[in-house]
GROMACS .gro file of C-alpha atoms in nm:
model
  105
    1GLU     CA    1  -0.098   1.659  -1.733
    2VAL     CA    2  -0.128   1.279  -1.864
    3TYR     CA    3  -0.063   1.114  -2.171
    4VAL     CA    4  -0.269   0.809  -2.358
    5SER     CA    5  -0.156   0.673  -2.728
    6ASP     CA    6  -0.339   0.378  -2.838
    7LYS     CA    7  -0.065   0.308  -3.057
    8GLU     CA    8   0.199   0.355  -2.876
    9GLY     CA    9   0.079   0.345  -2.479
   10ASP     CA   10   0.078   0.037  -2.241
   11ASP     CA   11  -0.150   0.044  -1.900
   12GLN     CA   12   0.087  -0.170  -1.731
   13ASP     CA   13   0.453  -0.050  -1.713
   14GLY     CA   14   0.311   0.305  -1.844
   15ASP     CA   15   0.349   0.614  -1.617
   16GLY     CA   16   0.160   0.886  -1.808
   17THR     CA   17   0.421   1.094  -1.938
   18GLU     CA   18   0.496   1.180  -2.261
   19GLN     CA   19   0.764   0.931  -2.305
   20LYS     CA   20   0.542   0.649  -2.155
   21PRO     CA   21   0.231   0.746  -2.173
   22PHE     CA   22  -0.121   0.486  -2.075
   23LYS     CA   23  -0.304   0.270  -2.367
   24THR     CA   24  -0.644   0.349  -2.205
   25SER     CA   25  -0.793   0.718  -2.078
   26LEU     CA   26  -0.975   0.519  -1.853
   27ARG     CA   27  -0.611   0.395  -1.633
   28ALA     CA   28  -0.567   0.760  -1.703
   29LEU     CA   29  -0.855   0.844  -1.460
   30THR     CA   30  -0.766   0.567  -1.230
   31PHE     CA   31  -0.393   0.681  -1.211
   32ALA     CA   32  -0.496   1.012  -1.115
   33GLY     CA   33  -0.744   0.947  -0.832
   34LYS     CA   34  -1.011   1.212  -0.766
   35GLU     CA   35  -1.114   1.490  -0.939
   36PRO     CA   36  -1.010   1.812  -1.070
   37PHE     CA   37  -0.881   1.540  -1.335
   38PRO     CA   38  -0.554   1.669  -1.499
   39ILE     CA   39  -0.496   1.762  -1.850
   40ILE     CA   40  -0.525   1.435  -2.056
   41TYR     CA   41  -0.335   1.390  -2.390
   42VAL     CA   42  -0.438   1.178  -2.661
   43ASP     CA   43  -0.314   1.079  -2.975
   44SER     CA   44  -0.383   1.441  -3.214
   45GLN     CA   45  -0.594   1.345  -3.567
   46LYS     CA   46  -0.429   1.625  -3.708
   47GLY     CA   47  -0.125   1.548  -3.942
   48GLY     CA   48   0.186   1.781  -3.771
   49GLU     CA   49   0.056   1.690  -3.390
   50ARG     CA   50   0.159   1.480  -3.192
   51TRP     CA   51  -0.075   1.548  -2.917
   52ALA     CA   52  -0.419   1.706  -2.873
   53VAL     CA   53  -0.635   1.766  -2.556
   54ILE     CA   54  -0.922   1.475  -2.475
   55SER     CA   55  -1.252   1.547  -2.654
   56LYS     CA   56  -1.510   1.589  -2.382
   57THR     CA   57  -1.713   1.251  -2.531
   58GLN     CA   58  -1.379   1.051  -2.458
   59MET     CA   59  -1.388   1.223  -2.093
   60LYS     CA   60  -1.759   1.142  -2.015
   61ASN     CA   61  -1.733   0.796  -2.168
   62ALA     CA   62  -1.362   0.773  -1.923
   63GLU     CA   63  -1.521   0.844  -1.637
   64ASP     CA   64  -1.846   0.603  -1.706
   65SER     CA   65  -1.621   0.367  -1.712
   66GLU     CA   66  -1.438   0.419  -1.431
   67ARG     CA   67  -1.745   0.461  -1.207
   68ARG     CA   68  -1.894   0.116  -1.360
   69GLU     CA   69  -1.554  -0.063  -1.275
   70LYS     CA   70  -1.584   0.079  -0.898
   71ASN     CA   71  -1.930  -0.028  -0.926
   72LEU     CA   72  -1.845  -0.359  -0.984
   73GLU     CA   73  -1.530  -0.346  -0.741
   74GLU     CA   74  -1.820  -0.292  -0.487
   75ALA     CA   75  -2.064  -0.524  -0.558
   76ARG     CA   76  -1.740  -0.813  -0.567
   77LYS     CA   77  -1.724  -0.739  -0.196
   78ILE     CA   78  -2.047  -0.846  -0.104
   79THR     CA   79  -2.133  -1.180  -0.051
   80ILE     CA   80  -2.494  -1.322  -0.028
   81GLU     CA   81  -2.563  -1.636   0.245
   82ASN     CA   82  -2.833  -1.825   0.343
   83ASP     CA   83  -3.023  -1.770   0.717
   84SER     CA   84  -2.862  -2.008   0.899
   85SER     CA   85  -3.132  -1.937   1.211
   86LEU     CA   86  -3.371  -2.093   0.935
   87PRO     CA   87  -3.475  -2.418   0.779
   88GLU     CA   88  -3.245  -2.552   0.480
   89PRO     CA   89  -3.444  -2.432   0.127
   90LYS     CA   90  -3.551  -2.735  -0.072
   91THR     CA   91  -3.469  -2.710  -0.441
   92VAL     CA   92  -3.759  -2.840  -0.649
   93LYS     CA   93  -3.929  -2.777  -0.966
   94ILE     CA   94  -4.257  -2.456  -1.013
   95TYR     CA   95  -4.500  -2.722  -1.146
   96GLN     CA   96  -4.370  -2.937  -0.750
   97LEU     CA   97  -4.400  -2.589  -0.566
   98GLU     CA   98  -4.782  -2.623  -0.396
   99PRO     CA   99  -4.756  -2.939  -0.172
  100LEU     CA  100  -4.498  -2.757  -0.047
  101ARG     CA  101  -4.686  -2.436   0.012
  102GLY     CA  102  -4.594  -2.227   0.372
  103GLU     CA  103  -4.218  -2.391   0.333
  104ARG     CA  104  -3.928  -2.287   0.266
  105VAL     CA  105  -3.846  -2.347  -0.144
   0.00000   0.00000   0.00000
């Protein structure tokens, strides 16, 4: 079981317990790791109840956010470098390209 509270939660210091809930469901999913994810409880909208099970829509949005976050991390690891075996490219405006056909720009 993992607890998430928009009001009282903290993604930095929270540990997902009822006393120290996370602030976002994305943090709860990254804390849980891989599927199958544990039951996530969020602030209840009903009076008298403190916690309610996360809705399917909220869970799907959190999973999508987690997937996007992982993709961004992978993209940050990729670096693009110029091929040193080719001649150095020239920076020119589009209207200046005609005489440079066949050259690297």
